[in-house]
Coordinates of C-alpha atoms in Angstrom, one line a residue:
M232 CA 71.4 61.7 41.0
E233 CA 70.3 59.8 38.5
P234 CA 73.5 57.7 35.7
E235 CA 72.0 60.5 32.8
A236 CA 72.0 63.9 34.6
C237 CA 75.8 62.6 35.4
E238 CA 77.2 61.8 31.5
I239 CA 80.2 64.0 32.3
A240 CA 81.1 62.3 35.4
R241 CA 81.8 59.5 33.2
L242 CA 84.7 61.5 31.1
P243 CA 88.6 60.3 31.9
E244 CA 89.6 61.9 35.1
E245 CA 92.2 63.1 32.8
L246 CA 90.3 65.6 30.9
L247 CA 88.3 66.4 34.1
S248 CA 91.6 67.5 36.2
A249 CA 92.2 69.3 32.9
A250 CA 88.5 71.5 33.2
L251 CA 88.9 71.8 37.0
S252 CA 92.5 73.3 36.7
R253 CA 90.7 76.3 35.1
T254 CA 88.7 76.8 38.0
S255 CA 89.6 78.3 40.8
P256 CA 90.5 76.2 44.5
R257 CA 87.0 77.2 45.4
D258 CA 85.4 76.0 42.6
A259 CA 87.9 72.7 42.3
C260 CA 86.6 72.1 46.7
R261 CA 82.2 72.2 45.4
A262 CA 83.1 69.8 41.7
A263 CA 84.1 67.3 44.5
A264 CA 80.8 66.5 46.1
V265 CA 79.5 67.0 42.8
S266 CA 80.2 62.5 42.3
P267 CA 83.2 59.8 43.1
A268 CA 84.8 60.1 39.9
F269 CA 84.4 63.8 40.6
R270 CA 86.1 63.9 43.4
D271 CA 89.3 62.2 43.0
A272 CA 89.7 64.4 40.1
A273 CA 89.1 67.7 42.1
D274 CA 91.7 66.4 44.6
S275 CA 94.4 65.1 41.7
D276 CA 98.0 67.2 42.2
A277 CA 96.9 68.1 38.0
V278 CA 94.8 70.5 39.8
W279 CA 95.9 71.8 42.2
A280 CA 99.7 72.4 41.1
C281 CA 97.6 74.4 38.8
F282 CA 96.0 77.1 41.6
L283 CA 99.8 77.6 43.5
P284 CA 102.2 79.9 42.4
R285 CA 104.7 78.0 40.4
D286 CA 107.3 81.4 42.3
L287 CA 106.4 80.3 45.8
P288 CA 109.3 82.2 47.4
P289 CA 111.3 79.5 50.7
L290 CA 110.4 79.5 53.9
A291 CA 111.5 78.9 57.3
D292 CA 112.2 75.8 58.5
G293 CA 109.1 73.6 59.4
E294 CA 107.3 76.0 58.8
V295 CA 104.7 74.0 55.8
L296 CA 105.9 69.6 56.5
H297 CA 107.5 68.9 59.7
P298 CA 110.6 67.5 60.0
A299 CA 109.3 64.1 61.1
A300 CA 107.1 64.0 58.2
P301 CA 106.6 61.0 56.7
Q302 CA 106.5 62.0 53.4
P303 CA 105.0 65.4 51.4
P304 CA 101.3 66.5 51.6
S305 CA 99.6 66.5 48.1
K306 CA 99.4 69.8 46.3
K307 CA 95.9 70.0 47.7
D308 CA 97.1 70.2 51.3
L309 CA 99.9 72.1 50.6
F310 CA 97.3 74.9 49.3
L311 CA 95.1 74.6 51.9
R312 CA 98.7 74.8 55.0
L313 CA 99.2 77.5 52.5
S314 CA 96.3 79.2 52.8
G315 CA 95.4 78.6 56.4
S316 CA 97.2 80.3 58.1
P317 CA 100.4 82.8 57.4
L318 CA 104.2 81.2 56.6
L319 CA 107.4 83.0 58.1
L320 CA 109.8 83.3 54.8
P321 CA 113.2 82.0 56.1
D322 CA 114.9 85.7 57.8
K323 CA 111.7 85.6 60.1
L324 CA 111.1 89.5 59.2
V325 CA 107.7 88.5 56.5
S326 CA 105.5 86.2 57.2
M327 CA 103.1 85.6 53.4
W328 CA 100.2 83.6 52.7
L329 CA 98.3 82.6 50.2
D330 CA 94.7 83.9 49.4
R331 CA 92.5 80.8 49.3
E332 CA 89.9 82.0 46.5
T333 CA 92.2 82.6 44.4
G334 CA 96.2 82.1 45.0
A335 CA 97.5 84.9 45.3
K336 CA 100.4 85.6 46.7
C337 CA 100.0 87.9 50.3
Y338 CA 103.0 88.7 52.2
M339 CA 102.8 91.0 55.7
L340 CA 106.4 92.9 56.5
S341 CA 106.7 93.4 60.0
A342 CA 107.1 95.9 62.1
R343 CA 111.9 95.4 61.6
D344 CA 110.9 94.8 58.6
L345 CA 109.6 99.0 58.0
T346 CA 111.7 101.9 58.3
I347 CA 110.2 104.3 61.3
I348 CA 112.6 107.1 61.2
W349 CA 113.8 107.1 65.3
G350 CA 112.6 104.4 65.0
D351 CA 116.1 102.6 66.5
T352 CA 116.3 105.6 68.8
P353 CA 114.6 104.2 72.3
Q354 CA 113.8 107.8 73.7
Y355 CA 110.7 107.5 70.9
W356 CA 109.9 104.2 69.7
S357 CA 110.2 100.2 71.6
W358 CA 110.6 97.2 70.6
I359 CA 108.7 94.6 72.4
P360 CA 107.4 91.0 72.1
L361 CA 103.8 90.5 72.0
P362 CA 101.8 86.7 72.3
D363 CA 99.8 87.3 69.8
S364 CA 102.2 88.8 67.0
R365 CA 102.9 86.5 63.9
F366 CA 106.4 87.9 64.3
S367 CA 109.2 87.9 67.8
E368 CA 109.1 91.9 68.4
C369 CA 106.8 95.1 67.0
A370 CA 107.8 98.8 67.3
Q371 CA 106.2 100.6 70.6
L372 CA 106.0 104.4 69.7
L373 CA 106.6 106.4 73.6
H374 CA 106.5 109.9 71.9
V375 CA 108.0 111.9 68.4
C376 CA 106.3 114.9 66.6
W377 CA 107.6 113.5 63.0
F378 CA 105.7 110.5 62.4
D379 CA 106.6 108.2 59.4
I380 CA 106.6 104.8 58.9
S381 CA 107.6 103.6 55.7
G382 CA 107.9 100.0 53.4
K383 CA 108.4 98.7 49.6
I384 CA 107.9 95.1 48.1
P385 CA 108.7 93.7 44.5
C386 CA 106.0 93.4 42.0
K387 CA 107.4 90.2 41.7
M388 CA 106.9 89.0 44.3
L389 CA 102.7 90.0 44.2
T390 CA 100.9 87.2 41.2
R391 CA 100.7 89.6 38.7
D392 CA 97.5 90.9 37.2
T393 CA 95.6 91.4 40.8
V394 CA 94.7 94.5 42.6
Y395 CA 96.4 94.5 46.1
A396 CA 95.7 96.5 49.4
A397 CA 97.7 97.5 52.3
Y398 CA 96.4 98.0 55.5
I399 CA 99.5 98.6 58.7
V400 CA 98.2 96.8 61.1
F401 CA 99.1 97.6 65.2
K402 CA 97.2 98.2 68.7
V403 CA 96.7 101.6 71.0
N404 CA 97.2 101.1 74.4
E405 CA 94.7 103.3 76.8
N406 CA 98.2 105.9 76.9
S407 CA 97.0 107.3 73.3
L408 CA 97.8 110.2 72.7
G409 CA 98.2 112.5 69.2
L410 CA 96.7 109.4 67.2
D411 CA 92.9 111.2 66.1
Y412 CA 94.3 114.9 65.2
P413 CA 96.2 115.4 62.6
V414 CA 95.1 112.4 60.2
Q415 CA 98.1 111.4 59.2
E416 CA 98.6 111.1 54.7
A417 CA 99.4 107.7 53.7
S418 CA 100.3 106.6 50.0
I419 CA 101.2 103.7 47.7
S420 CA 103.7 104.3 44.9
V421 CA 103.9 101.6 41.4
G422 CA 106.3 102.9 39.2
A423 CA 105.7 106.2 38.0
T424 CA 101.5 105.9 39.9
N425 CA 101.5 107.4 43.2
L426 CA 97.6 107.7 45.3
T427 CA 97.4 109.4 48.6
R428 CA 93.9 108.6 51.2
M429 CA 94.3 110.7 54.5
V430 CA 93.6 107.7 57.3
C431 CA 92.9 108.3 60.9
L432 CA 94.6 105.4 63.0
E433 CA 92.3 106.5 66.4
H434 CA 88.8 107.7 65.7
N435 CA 86.4 108.2 68.4
D436 CA 82.9 107.1 68.0
E437 CA 81.6 108.3 71.0
D438 CA 80.0 111.6 71.5
E439 CA 81.4 112.0 67.8
A440 CA 78.0 114.5 67.6
E441 CA 79.5 116.7 70.3
G442 CA 82.5 117.1 68.3
E443 CA 83.2 120.2 65.8
A444 CA 84.5 119.4 61.6
G445 CA 87.6 120.5 62.1
A446 CA 88.1 120.6 66.5
V447 CA 92.0 121.4 68.2
P448 CA 91.5 118.4 70.3
G449 CA 91.8 119.0 73.7
H450 CA 94.7 117.2 73.9
Y451 CA 96.7 118.9 71.0
W452 CA 100.4 119.8 72.4
P453 CA 102.0 121.5 69.9
V454 CA 105.7 120.4 69.1
R455 CA 107.9 122.0 72.2
P456 CA 111.3 120.6 72.8
H457 CA 110.5 117.4 75.1
P458 CA 106.5 116.1 74.8
P459 CA 104.6 116.2 78.7
Q460 CA 104.7 113.6 80.5
R461 CA 101.2 112.4 81.5
T462 CA 100.2 109.1 82.9
R463 CA 96.4 109.5 81.0
R464 CA 94.5 110.8 78.6
R465 CA 92.5 114.5 80.0
N466 CA 90.4 116.6 78.2
R467 CA 89.6 114.1 75.7
R468 CA 86.9 115.3 73.6
A469 CA 86.0 113.1 70.3
V470 CA 87.3 115.3 66.9
R471 CA 84.6 114.6 63.8
H472 CA 86.9 113.5 60.6
G473 CA 85.4 114.1 56.4
E474 CA 83.2 111.1 55.2
N475 CA 86.7 110.6 53.2
V476 CA 89.1 110.1 56.0
G477 CA 90.5 106.0 56.4
R478 CA 88.9 104.9 59.6
P479 CA 90.9 101.7 61.5
Q480 CA 89.0 98.6 61.2
K481 CA 89.1 95.9 64.1
R482 CA 90.1 92.2 62.9
A483 CA 89.3 88.9 63.5
D484 CA 93.3 88.3 65.6
G485 CA 92.5 91.2 67.8
W486 CA 94.4 94.3 65.5
M487 CA 93.2 96.6 64.0
E488 CA 94.2 97.7 60.6
L489 CA 94.2 100.8 58.5
E490 CA 94.0 100.7 55.1
L491 CA 96.9 102.7 53.0
G492 CA 95.3 102.3 49.7
E493 CA 95.3 99.6 46.6
F494 CA 97.0 99.0 43.2
F495 CA 97.3 96.6 40.7
N496 CA 100.3 94.6 40.2
E497 CA 99.7 94.5 36.1
G498 CA 103.0 93.0 34.7
G499 CA 104.1 91.5 38.5
E500 CA 108.0 91.1 37.4
D501 CA 109.9 95.1 37.4
G502 CA 110.1 97.9 40.6
E503 CA 108.2 98.0 43.3
V504 CA 105.4 99.2 45.2
S505 CA 106.3 101.9 47.7
F506 CA 104.4 102.4 51.0
S507 CA 104.4 104.7 53.8
L508 CA 102.1 106.3 56.5
M509 CA 103.5 109.6 58.0
E510 CA 102.4 112.8 59.6
T511 CA 105.0 114.8 60.1
K512 CA 103.4 118.6 59.3
G513 CA 100.5 119.0 62.4
G514 CA 103.1 119.6 65.4
N515 CA 102.5 117.5 68.3
W516 CA 103.4 115.0 69.9
K517 CA 102.2 111.2 69.3
S518 CA 102.3 108.0 71.7
G519 CA 100.1 105.0 72.3
L520 CA 100.8 103.2 68.6
I521 CA 102.1 99.0 68.7
V522 CA 102.6 98.8 65.6
Q523 CA 102.9 94.9 64.0
G524 CA 103.8 95.5 60.5
I525 CA 101.5 96.1 57.2
E526 CA 100.1 93.2 55.4
I527 CA 99.4 93.7 51.2
R528 CA 96.8 90.9 50.5
R529 CA 94.2 91.0 47.7
K530 CA 91.5 93.8 47.7
K531 CA 88.3 91.9 47.6
S532 CA 85.3 93.3 45.4
G533 CA 82.7 94.3 47.0

């Protein structure tokens, strides 16, 4: 680059740092490639301290810095560590990380940190460890006809003036039943605002054209004193749902996620955000769901 084209690089590092601290983590990383002067400013603690939330929650021992590490990481290294993968909070029931684009705080509440109706009744739910889970155990649905999972998080734990979405993170085993019909109701409540949407934990794409909208699937079981004992799927028929029914998506980590809804954390101080997923009206037995937790993260635009 010609000297006259880089006059801005002659500014004192303090001014460059002040300007870059008003951008975003992504912009700061891009600026580091402009020139050595920009790199020094863009990598400085003064810039990255502005991208780190001032109210970071305490983390479990060893999550950020190994006890044998010779010195604390730089602010940039700390940001990259916090945004690189989820880290556990001290109770190890919640994990958190930073959104790499904005620095917004994101969380996942483990299944143990949620309210699961009948969750402590071995006849209906069991608790199992899985190697690809962030937490020590996940909730496995055995048989219920009253499906109700809910949770909440204080608004002050989240980043203010940020649009968030809540997602249930789960797996479905090969013997699952009753998760595709009837559809479930998801809700998000913040203050006096309560938003609901219809979602479906298990959506069957194959042979969908053969199903009729609203048809009762062959594996639908009405309420009975005890769930039927079945070891494999039979009479499986695809059920068509309306376009406004939320469907699960495959994640990069191998789990599935289903959006429960979104909300705007305006003040970020008082109150709490509540979210739930339930199906209690259909009267059919459900089984085969494995819940890791509910994730609350910044909703990306577009």
